[in-house]
Structure formats: C-alpha cells, structure tokens
Short mmCIF file of C-alpha atoms in Angstrom, two decimals:
data_model
loop_
_atom_site.label_atom_id
_atom_site.label_comp_id
_atom_site.label_asym_id
_atom_site.label_seq_id
_atom_site.Cartn_x
_atom_site.Cartn_y
_atom_site.Cartn_z
CA MET I 691 3.05 24.75 -42.50
CA THR I 692 5.32 22.14 -44.04
CA ILE I 693 4.64 18.47 -43.26
CA GLU I 694 7.34 15.95 -43.99
CA ILE I 695 6.35 12.57 -45.44
CA ALA I 696 6.53 9.84 -42.79
CA THR I 697 10.04 8.48 -42.80
CA GLU I 698 9.89 6.52 -39.58
CA SER I 699 7.66 3.96 -37.95
CA VAL I 700 7.64 2.54 -34.46
CA ASP I 701 5.84 -0.18 -32.61
CA VAL I 702 4.44 2.18 -30.00
CA ALA I 703 4.21 5.97 -29.90
CA ILE I 704 3.67 7.40 -26.41
CA ILE I 705 2.29 10.91 -25.94
CA GLY I 706 3.87 12.35 -22.79
CA ALA I 707 7.00 11.48 -20.80
CA GLY I 708 5.45 11.73 -17.33
CA PRO I 709 5.25 8.77 -14.93
CA SER I 710 2.84 6.60 -16.95
CA GLY I 711 4.61 7.34 -20.24
CA ALA I 712 8.08 6.66 -18.86
CA LEU I 713 7.01 3.47 -17.11
CA ALA I 714 5.23 2.19 -20.22
CA ALA I 715 8.26 3.00 -22.35
CA ALA I 716 10.55 1.01 -20.07
CA LEU I 717 8.20 -1.98 -19.97
CA LEU I 718 7.78 -1.99 -23.75
CA ARG I 719 11.53 -1.78 -24.31
CA GLN I 720 11.91 -4.85 -22.10
CA GLN I 721 9.53 -6.60 -24.50
CA GLY I 722 11.83 -5.61 -27.37
CA ARG I 723 9.47 -3.03 -28.88
CA SER I 724 10.58 0.17 -30.58
CA VAL I 725 9.24 3.14 -28.63
CA LEU I 726 9.03 6.85 -29.40
CA VAL I 727 7.91 9.23 -26.62
CA ILE I 728 6.70 12.65 -27.72
CA GLU I 729 6.77 15.22 -24.92
CA ARG I 730 5.51 18.78 -25.33
CA GLU I 731 7.60 20.28 -22.54
CA GLN I 732 11.27 20.29 -21.61
CA PHE I 733 12.18 18.25 -18.54
CA PRO I 734 12.65 18.90 -15.70
CA ARG I 735 9.36 20.76 -15.32
CA PHE I 736 7.12 21.55 -12.36
CA SER I 737 4.22 19.25 -11.51
CA ILE I 738 2.16 18.40 -8.46
CA GLY I 739 1.01 15.00 -7.20
CA GLU I 740 4.11 14.56 -5.05
CA SER I 741 3.02 11.99 -2.47
CA LEU I 742 3.38 8.47 -3.88
CA LEU I 743 1.50 5.41 -2.61
CA PRO I 744 3.28 2.14 -1.71
CA GLN I 745 1.46 0.24 -4.47
CA SER I 746 3.52 2.32 -6.93
CA MET I 747 6.71 0.64 -5.80
CA GLU I 748 5.58 -2.66 -7.32
CA TYR I 749 5.40 -1.08 -10.77
CA LEU I 750 8.70 0.75 -10.41
CA GLU I 751 10.23 -2.60 -9.49
CA GLN I 752 8.56 -4.29 -12.46
CA ALA I 753 9.93 -1.62 -14.82
CA GLY I 754 13.49 -1.86 -13.48
CA MET I 755 13.39 1.71 -12.13
CA LEU I 756 13.26 1.02 -8.42
CA ARG I 757 16.97 1.30 -7.67
CA ALA I 758 17.19 4.72 -9.32
CA VAL I 759 14.26 5.96 -7.24
CA VAL I 760 15.59 4.50 -3.98
CA GLU I 761 19.02 6.05 -4.52
CA ALA I 762 17.66 9.49 -5.44
CA GLY I 763 17.33 10.58 -1.80
CA PHE I 764 13.61 11.36 -1.76
CA GLN I 765 11.70 11.77 1.52
CA PHE I 766 10.70 8.39 2.97
CA LYS I 767 6.95 7.88 3.46
CA ASN I 768 5.22 5.23 5.56
CA GLY I 769 1.70 6.55 5.99
CA ALA I 770 -0.82 9.36 6.23
CA SER I 771 -1.94 11.63 9.04
CA PHE I 772 -5.43 13.17 9.12
CA VAL I 773 -6.25 16.17 11.32
CA ARG I 774 -9.72 17.57 12.05
CA ASP I 775 -10.15 20.15 14.81
CA ASP I 776 -8.37 18.66 17.85
CA SER I 777 -8.48 15.10 16.52
CA CYS I 778 -5.64 13.36 14.72
CA THR I 779 -5.59 9.85 13.28
CA GLU I 780 -2.64 8.20 11.60
CA PHE I 781 -2.40 5.25 9.24
CA ASP I 782 0.85 3.33 8.98
CA PHE I 783 0.81 1.73 5.53
CA ARG I 784 2.99 -1.12 6.76
CA ASP I 785 0.04 -2.20 8.92
CA LYS I 786 -2.44 -3.04 6.17
CA PHE I 787 -4.70 -5.83 4.92
CA SER I 788 -3.15 -6.38 1.49
CA PRO I 789 0.31 -7.88 0.93
CA GLY I 790 2.96 -5.80 -0.77
CA TRP I 791 4.98 -2.65 -0.25
CA GLY I 792 4.08 -0.56 2.80
CA THR I 793 6.49 2.31 2.27
CA THR I 794 7.29 4.71 -0.53
CA TYR I 795 8.50 8.29 -1.07
CA GLN I 796 7.34 11.87 -1.26
CA VAL I 797 8.97 13.46 -4.27
CA GLN I 798 9.49 16.74 -6.03
CA ARG I 799 7.88 15.79 -9.30
CA ALA I 800 10.25 17.81 -11.47
CA THR I 801 13.10 15.62 -10.23
CA PHE I 802 11.11 12.39 -10.03
CA ASP I 803 9.58 12.61 -13.50
CA HIS I 804 12.91 13.51 -15.08
CA LEU I 805 14.54 10.56 -13.33
CA LEU I 806 11.93 8.15 -14.71
CA ALA I 807 12.25 9.60 -18.19
CA ASN I 808 16.03 9.15 -18.02
CA GLU I 809 15.49 5.55 -16.94
CA ALA I 810 13.20 4.97 -19.94
CA GLU I 811 15.96 6.31 -22.19
CA ARG I 812 18.44 4.01 -20.46
CA PHE I 813 16.27 1.10 -21.58
CA GLY I 814 16.41 2.38 -25.15
CA ALA I 815 13.25 4.46 -25.53
CA GLN I 816 13.61 7.59 -27.65
CA ILE I 817 12.19 10.75 -26.06
CA ARG I 818 11.70 13.94 -28.05
CA TYR I 819 11.22 16.94 -25.79
CA ARG I 820 9.42 20.08 -26.96
CA HIS I 821 7.72 18.11 -29.73
CA GLU I 822 3.91 18.30 -29.80
CA VAL I 823 1.31 15.92 -31.19
CA THR I 824 -1.19 17.94 -33.23
CA THR I 825 -3.30 15.27 -34.97
CA VAL I 826 -3.78 11.52 -34.75
CA ASP I 827 -5.40 9.62 -37.61
CA LEU I 828 -6.69 6.21 -36.55
CA LYS I 829 -8.33 5.34 -39.88
CA PRO I 830 -5.31 3.68 -41.52
CA ASP I 831 -4.31 0.16 -40.55
CA GLN I 832 -1.73 1.76 -38.30
CA PRO I 833 -2.21 5.12 -36.54
CA LEU I 834 -0.61 8.13 -38.23
CA ILE I 835 0.57 10.91 -35.95
CA THR I 836 1.39 14.49 -36.92
CA VAL I 837 4.07 15.98 -34.69
CA LYS I 838 5.13 19.62 -34.49
CA HIS I 839 8.91 20.08 -34.21
CA PRO I 840 10.25 22.87 -31.93
CA ASP I 841 11.39 24.77 -35.04
CA GLY I 842 7.81 24.91 -36.29
CA HIS I 843 7.74 22.32 -39.05
CA SER I 844 5.63 19.16 -38.75
CA TYR I 845 6.39 15.54 -39.52
CA LEU I 846 4.54 12.24 -39.56
CA VAL I 847 5.13 9.11 -37.48
CA GLN I 848 3.45 5.79 -38.11
CA ALA I 849 2.88 3.54 -35.10
CA ARG I 850 1.34 0.15 -34.56
CA PHE I 851 -0.26 1.53 -31.40
CA VAL I 852 -0.55 4.84 -29.52
CA LEU I 853 -0.55 5.27 -25.74
CA ASP I 854 -1.73 8.64 -24.45
CA ALA I 855 0.18 9.48 -21.28
CA SER I 856 -0.31 13.24 -21.63
CA GLY I 857 -1.90 13.72 -18.20
CA PHE I 858 -3.91 16.92 -17.87
CA GLY I 859 -2.96 17.71 -21.47
CA ARG I 860 -5.44 14.94 -22.43
CA VAL I 861 -4.31 14.94 -26.06
CA LEU I 862 -6.32 12.03 -27.47
CA PRO I 863 -9.50 12.83 -25.50
CA ARG I 864 -9.42 16.31 -27.10
CA LEU I 865 -8.44 15.22 -30.60
CA LEU I 866 -10.82 12.25 -30.70
CA LYS I 867 -13.62 14.00 -28.78
CA LEU I 868 -13.67 11.38 -26.03
CA GLU I 869 -14.19 13.74 -23.09
CA THR I 870 -17.31 13.40 -20.96
CA PRO I 871 -18.35 15.46 -17.92
CA SER I 872 -17.07 14.45 -14.50
CA ASN I 873 -19.70 13.81 -11.84
CA PHE I 874 -17.65 15.73 -9.28
CA PRO I 875 -18.34 19.40 -8.45
CA VAL I 876 -15.87 21.84 -9.99
CA ARG I 877 -13.05 22.11 -7.50
CA GLY I 878 -9.76 23.93 -7.59
CA ALA I 879 -6.44 23.83 -5.80
CA ILE I 880 -3.99 26.55 -4.79
CA PHE I 881 -0.51 25.30 -3.97
CA THR I 882 3.16 26.07 -3.60
CA HIS I 883 6.46 24.75 -2.23
CA ILE I 884 7.82 26.32 0.95
CA GLU I 885 10.75 26.12 3.33
CA ASP I 886 8.61 24.80 6.15
CA ARG I 887 10.88 25.23 9.25
CA ILE I 888 8.47 23.01 11.14
CA ASP I 889 11.20 21.88 13.53
CA GLN I 890 11.29 25.48 14.82
CA ALA I 891 7.53 25.72 15.33
CA GLY I 892 7.38 25.52 19.12
CA GLY I 893 7.02 21.81 19.73
CA ALA I 894 4.64 21.21 16.85
CA LYS I 895 3.94 17.52 16.29
CA PHE I 896 4.72 16.52 12.73
CA ASP I 897 5.86 13.21 11.27
CA ARG I 898 7.87 13.93 8.12
CA ASN I 899 7.39 10.30 7.07
CA LYS I 900 3.67 10.91 6.48
CA ILE I 901 1.55 13.16 4.33
CA ARG I 902 -0.67 15.35 6.50
CA ILE I 903 -4.26 15.99 5.41
CA SER I 904 -6.00 18.73 7.41
CA VAL I 905 -9.73 19.42 7.33
CA HIS I 906 -10.99 22.99 7.46
CA PRO I 907 -12.58 23.62 10.90
CA LYS I 908 -15.88 24.85 9.43
CA HIS I 909 -16.11 23.20 6.00
CA CYS I 910 -15.59 19.44 5.78
CA ASP I 911 -15.21 19.63 2.00
CA VAL I 912 -12.24 22.02 2.24
CA TRP I 913 -8.93 20.38 3.00
CA TYR I 914 -5.20 21.03 2.99
CA TRP I 915 -2.24 18.89 2.02
CA THR I 916 1.17 19.18 3.66
CA ILE I 917 3.71 16.94 1.93
CA PRO I 918 7.20 17.02 3.46
CA PHE I 919 10.22 16.69 1.20
CA SER I 920 13.80 15.96 2.14
CA GLY I 921 15.85 19.09 2.81
CA GLY I 922 13.30 20.86 5.02
CA ARG I 923 10.84 21.79 2.31
CA CYS I 924 7.26 20.77 1.70
CA SER I 925 4.41 21.06 -0.75
CA MET I 926 1.49 23.01 0.67
CA GLY I 927 -1.93 23.24 -0.94
CA VAL I 928 -5.64 23.71 -0.35
CA VAL I 929 -8.54 22.12 -2.26
CA ALA I 930 -12.09 23.46 -2.33
CA GLU I 931 -14.96 24.12 -4.67
CA THR I 932 -14.21 27.08 -6.90
CA SER I 933 -17.03 29.14 -5.36
CA TYR I 934 -15.19 28.94 -2.03
CA LEU I 935 -11.78 29.82 -3.43
CA GLU I 936 -13.20 32.78 -5.35
CA LYS I 937 -14.12 34.48 -2.07
CA TYR I 938 -10.44 35.22 -1.50
CA THR I 939 -8.71 38.08 -3.27
CA GLY I 940 -5.11 38.92 -4.05
CA SER I 941 -2.33 36.77 -5.49
CA ASP I 942 -2.48 33.00 -5.33
CA GLN I 943 0.04 33.12 -2.49
CA GLU I 944 -2.03 35.64 -0.52
CA ARG I 945 -5.17 33.56 -1.06
CA LEU I 946 -3.43 30.35 0.03
CA GLN I 947 -1.94 31.95 3.15
CA ALA I 948 -5.32 33.41 4.10
CA ILE I 949 -7.02 30.01 3.87
CA VAL I 950 -4.18 28.29 5.76
CA ALA I 951 -4.60 30.87 8.54
CA GLU I 952 -8.15 29.58 9.10
CA GLU I 953 -6.91 26.17 10.29
CA PRO I 954 -5.32 26.79 13.72
CA SER I 955 -3.13 23.67 14.02
CA LEU I 956 -1.78 24.04 10.48
CA SER I 957 -1.20 27.74 11.00
CA ARG I 958 0.84 26.97 14.13
CA LEU I 959 2.75 24.24 12.31
CA LEU I 960 3.82 26.67 9.59
CA ALA I 961 4.37 29.67 11.86
CA ASN I 962 8.01 30.02 10.82
CA ALA I 963 7.69 28.91 7.21
CA VAL I 964 9.34 30.85 4.41
CA TRP I 965 6.93 31.24 1.49
CA ASP I 966 9.65 31.58 -1.12
CA THR I 967 7.95 30.12 -4.22
CA PRO I 968 5.09 31.82 -6.05
CA ALA I 969 1.85 29.89 -5.59
CA ARG I 970 -0.13 28.47 -8.50
CA HIS I 971 -3.66 27.24 -9.02
CA ILE I 972 -5.59 24.75 -11.12
CA VAL I 973 -9.35 24.58 -11.59
CA GLY I 974 -11.69 21.88 -12.81
CA TYR I 975 -9.11 19.10 -12.85
CA SER I 976 -11.55 16.18 -12.45
CA ALA I 977 -12.13 14.53 -15.83
CA ASN I 978 -13.67 11.50 -17.48
CA VAL I 979 -13.82 9.91 -20.93
CA ALA I 980 -16.23 7.83 -22.96
CA SER I 981 -13.67 5.07 -23.50
CA LEU I 982 -10.21 4.24 -22.16
CA ALA I 983 -9.20 2.32 -25.29
CA GLY I 984 -10.17 1.85 -28.91
CA LYS I 985 -8.78 0.88 -32.31
CA GLY I 986 -5.07 1.58 -32.13
CA TYR I 987 -4.96 3.51 -28.86
CA ALA I 988 -5.27 3.42 -25.07
CA LEU I 989 -5.37 6.18 -22.47
CA LEU I 990 -3.11 5.98 -19.42
CA GLY I 991 -3.51 7.63 -16.03
CA ASN I 992 -4.83 11.18 -15.92
CA ALA I 993 -5.27 11.26 -19.70
CA GLY I 994 -8.18 8.88 -19.16
CA GLU I 995 -9.64 9.89 -15.83
CA PHE I 996 -8.61 12.01 -12.88
CA LEU I 997 -10.65 11.89 -9.70
CA ASP I 998 -9.24 14.14 -7.01
CA PRO I 999 -5.92 14.63 -5.22
CA VAL I 1000 -7.20 13.85 -1.70
CA PHE I 1001 -5.82 10.29 -1.52
CA SER I 1002 -2.79 10.85 -3.81
CA SER I 1003 -4.03 8.17 -6.18
CA GLY I 1004 -2.95 9.82 -9.44
CA VAL I 1005 0.52 8.31 -9.93
CA THR I 1006 -0.65 4.89 -8.73
CA ILE I 1007 -3.48 4.84 -11.27
CA ALA I 1008 -1.00 6.03 -13.92
CA PHE I 1009 1.43 3.20 -13.15
CA LYS I 1010 -1.33 0.57 -12.90
CA SER I 1011 -2.79 1.57 -16.26
CA ALA I 1012 0.66 1.58 -17.90
CA SER I 1013 1.44 -1.89 -16.55
CA LEU I 1014 -1.92 -3.30 -17.68
CA ALA I 1015 -1.71 -1.70 -21.13
CA CYS I 1016 1.79 -3.03 -21.75
CA ALA I 1017 0.71 -6.54 -20.75
CA VAL I 1018 -2.18 -6.41 -23.24
CA LEU I 1019 0.11 -5.01 -25.94
CA GLN I 1020 2.57 -7.83 -25.42
CA ARG I 1021 -0.16 -10.36 -26.10
CA GLN I 1022 -1.49 -8.39 -29.04
CA PHE I 1023 1.93 -8.05 -30.67
CA ASN I 1024 2.46 -11.77 -30.15
CA GLY I 1025 -0.62 -12.47 -32.27
CA GLU I 1026 -3.00 -13.37 -29.47
CA ALA I 1027 -6.62 -12.24 -29.48
CA VAL I 1028 -7.18 -9.44 -26.98
CA ASN I 1029 -10.19 -7.44 -25.89
CA TRP I 1030 -9.17 -4.00 -24.69
CA GLU I 1031 -12.46 -3.43 -22.90
CA THR I 1032 -12.30 -6.58 -20.75
CA ASP I 1033 -8.51 -6.92 -20.58
CA TYR I 1034 -7.68 -3.26 -19.90
CA SER I 1035 -10.53 -0.79 -19.43
CA GLN I 1036 -12.59 -2.79 -16.96
CA PRO I 1037 -9.63 -3.75 -14.71
CA VAL I 1038 -8.43 -0.12 -14.61
CA LYS I 1039 -11.93 1.12 -13.81
CA LYS I 1040 -12.33 -1.36 -10.96
CA GLY I 1041 -9.65 0.31 -8.88
CA VAL I 1042 -10.64 3.80 -10.02
CA ASP I 1043 -14.22 3.12 -8.92
CA THR I 1044 -12.97 2.01 -5.50
CA PHE I 1045 -11.03 5.24 -5.12
CA ARG I 1046 -14.04 7.20 -6.40
CA ALA I 1047 -16.30 5.80 -3.69
CA PHE I 1048 -13.83 6.86 -1.01
CA VAL I 1049 -13.38 10.32 -2.55
CA GLU I 1050 -17.14 10.88 -2.68
CA SER I 1051 -17.48 9.71 0.93
CA TRP I 1052 -14.63 12.01 2.00
CA TYR I 1053 -16.30 15.13 0.63
CA ALA I 1054 -19.71 14.16 2.02
CA GLY I 1055 -18.08 13.76 5.44
CA GLY I 1056 -18.85 10.06 5.89
CA PHE I 1057 -15.31 8.76 5.41
CA GLN I 1058 -14.05 11.47 7.75
CA ASP I 1059 -16.42 10.16 10.42
CA ILE I 1060 -15.03 6.67 9.81
CA ILE I 1061 -11.35 7.51 10.17
CA PHE I 1062 -11.89 9.79 13.19
CA TYR I 1063 -14.21 7.30 14.89
CA PRO I 1064 -12.84 6.69 18.42
CA ASP I 1065 -13.52 2.93 18.65
CA GLN I 1066 -12.00 1.64 15.41
CA GLN I 1067 -11.61 -2.08 14.87
CA PRO I 1068 -8.00 -2.98 13.95
CA GLU I 1069 -9.03 -5.20 11.04
CA ILE I 1070 -11.19 -2.46 9.51
CA ARG I 1071 -8.32 -0.02 9.92
CA ARG I 1072 -6.03 -2.40 8.05
CA MET I 1073 -8.54 -2.65 5.20
CA ILE I 1074 -8.74 1.15 5.02
CA SER I 1075 -4.96 1.41 5.25
CA SER I 1076 -4.67 -0.83 2.19
CA ILE I 1077 -6.92 1.47 0.15
CA LEU I 1078 -4.98 4.52 1.30
CA ALA I 1079 -1.74 2.72 0.37
CA GLY I 1080 -3.02 2.26 -3.18
CA TYR I 1081 -4.20 -1.37 -3.11
CA ALA I 1082 -7.57 -0.55 -4.65
CA TRP I 1083 -7.35 -3.58 -6.97
CA ASP I 1084 -7.05 -6.25 -4.23
CA PRO I 1085 -10.27 -8.33 -4.50
CA ALA I 1086 -9.48 -10.07 -1.21
CA ASN I 1087 -10.11 -6.79 0.62
CA PRO I 1088 -13.85 -6.57 1.44
CA LEU I 1089 -13.66 -2.79 0.95
CA VAL I 1090 -12.58 -3.44 -2.64
CA LYS I 1091 -14.82 -6.40 -3.37
CA ASP I 1092 -17.98 -4.73 -2.07
CA THR I 1093 -17.00 -1.09 -1.75
CA ALA I 1094 -20.32 0.76 -1.84
CA ARG I 1095 -22.24 -1.46 0.57
CA ARG I 1096 -19.48 -1.87 3.15
CA LEU I 1097 -18.51 1.81 3.04
CA ALA I 1098 -22.16 2.79 3.54
CA ALA I 1099 -22.43 0.42 6.51
CA LEU I 1100 -19.32 1.92 8.10
CA GLU I 1101 -20.62 5.44 7.52
CA ALA I 1102 -23.92 4.57 9.20
CA LEU I 1103 -22.18 2.99 12.18
CA CYS I 1104 -19.69 5.82 12.74
CA SER I 1105 -22.17 8.67 12.25
CA SER I 1106 -24.71 7.21 14.68
CA LYS I 1107 -22.49 7.63 17.72
#
C-alpha cells in the first residue's frame, strides 16, 4: 500500500456526509472554516430513519438548508399516530408545550441525505465520495488522518479537528476503542419500502401527515412503523428482540409480511399494498461510547450513541449534536477556553437521556399505558407531544427537567386504572 505524504490541511475533517456531517459542514463554512468531508459510499444511497421531528427544522434553518428541504416535495408531517388493539391515539405536534416548529417532513433518506450534502457543497465544503478513513492519529498537535482513495492508494490529511459523523459506521469509536455496551436488549428491525395503496384499502383510516406506530397485539415490545411518503409509497418496518425475529423463516420480505399479518388493523391497512422492494434487516443497532469528545475530536449523532428508532429521534440528535459541536468549535478556533465535556457532551446527553427514559418506558409498557390512557390531561399531552416532536432539551418542560420521577408517576397513575 502506498501512502502519500500529507499535502493538504484543513480546519475540520468530517467523517461521513450524512445529516450530521452535512449540517456541520454547512455551519462551519458559514464560520469561514475550511472543511473536508470524507464519505465511504456514493450518494444517493439507501438509509432508514425517514420520519423527521419538528425540532430538526430549527437546525436546517440555522444551517441555511431549510428552503432546499421545503422545496423538495417531501411528505408533510404534523404528528404521530399510535395504535394498540382497537385503540388509537394521535399527537398533533403543533399542539405542544415547547415553542418552536410543530411540523416537518417524512423523507426518503437517499434523496434527503443527498440534498443536504449538495447544500453543504453549495456553501463551499469539499466532499469526497468513496473515500474511506482507515486510521486517525490524535497524538500530533493536530490530528492526522489516513484516507483510502477509491483507486486503492492512501493519502494523509492533517486537520485541526475531526468530527465523526459516520453513523452506524462508527469510525472513531472503532479506531479509538471507545465503544461500550448498550444497556438495551439486542433488537433488530426488518424493513422495506412499498407502494402502499392505502387509499384503496376499503375505508381504512390513515392520516398520511403522521407516522403510524402499531403495537403487536400480543407482545407490547414488538412494534411496527408505517411512514408515508409522497407519491403513494411508504416505509414499513417491524422492531423486536432478535430472539423473536429469529422465529420467522424465509426471506426478509417473507418474514416481515408474516409479522405484519399478525396485527389485524395494519394488515387491513396494507391489504392492497405492492411489496416491490426487497426487504432488509439490521441487528444490534443500539450503541454507546465511553466519551463523546476528546483531544482533537467529537462524535456526532449515531456515531456517538443510538438508542432506538421508536420515536424517530436519530436525525434530531444528529442535528443537535452537530449544532452544539460547531458552536464549541467556533469558540475554540477564536482562542476561547472551552471544555468539551461540559460545553458539548453533557448538553447532548441531557436530551439523549430524556429520550432514553421514554424508550425504556415504551418497551416496558408503561409509556404505552400513558398515551392510551382514556382520561388524559391536555397539559400533560402537550408535554408529551413536545418530547415526541423532538424538544427533549427544553428545561421548561417538566418531563425534561425531571424525567424519571414524573414519568414514573404517570406510569403509576395510568396503570392503576
């Protein structure tokens, strides 16, 4: 293997051109920094995590990308619908406790991610597709990155700082041995895109402006997502512990269809669907790290920690972490004293911990009892709606400020009747 001597240096090298990488690149370019994004794949490329949360719109607006997203023609989204047996409860994100955006979009990620990457390039970021980071040396005064070119040779890039936005690739956690076990059980997801033909499904009730989360009729920890796109298509998936999914045989599509058939209302909803895209699966996606930042680097979004897809928090956490990291970098590059633990890691973890509490409660069944409770107080619903809309960093919301205690109190109240 031939390695070229470093002939270039940049202010910030970003690993990965997904949502957090593209957003960070745009924000850093607005600060006047030189930015190189190194992306292993060629865009557009398939990805899941298609249902955005309204909180994301604030960061798209901050990065100057909002107009491009609005004009792209994605499916409008204003809330979430939850279905369990014969019960259905809906949350309209415009009716929430926290101020800010109450609407957003549901997006095919191949198109959405490519759009954001193009926007980052419009701001002057350089993106190199099909280039792969193989080593990162943090010992020098400035990080030294070895990158593999598509033709096989390697070259060196020197950066003042490295942001890892590699998502499930988790480049720096692997290279720097930062990974730690997640406290969640090992779960998997089987998913696909379909032509849903829901409008032909015999009067089926379905609001295309909302993500639909359906609970398995016999297993509260097994759930389905139905995410409508514009153009009559949707993303369809099921999430369960791997021991449950392994009971089903055949192709991923056959396994997914068999599990969907077990939920009567969802099965009726998709009675006329055309399953025209091969299904895929992922296993053991929950992840954690020992540290979100260190000398010369910070981890963004899923590269640092991924909880679970149930509340569609992934892209919001990615954007929030990118925005926070860029704000700290601006101060650092301006010669100010910064503390990455208190200025970045702790604020990111605050919202992540709020989401984590709700995820844990969901799988235990407590949060399901709360949202399907028949006598809900409007103010509590608005607080919950804010969390579901992505506002997990709003300290004015009692469910953010004192998550564990207040969530436990609600669980106790709603399970006792």
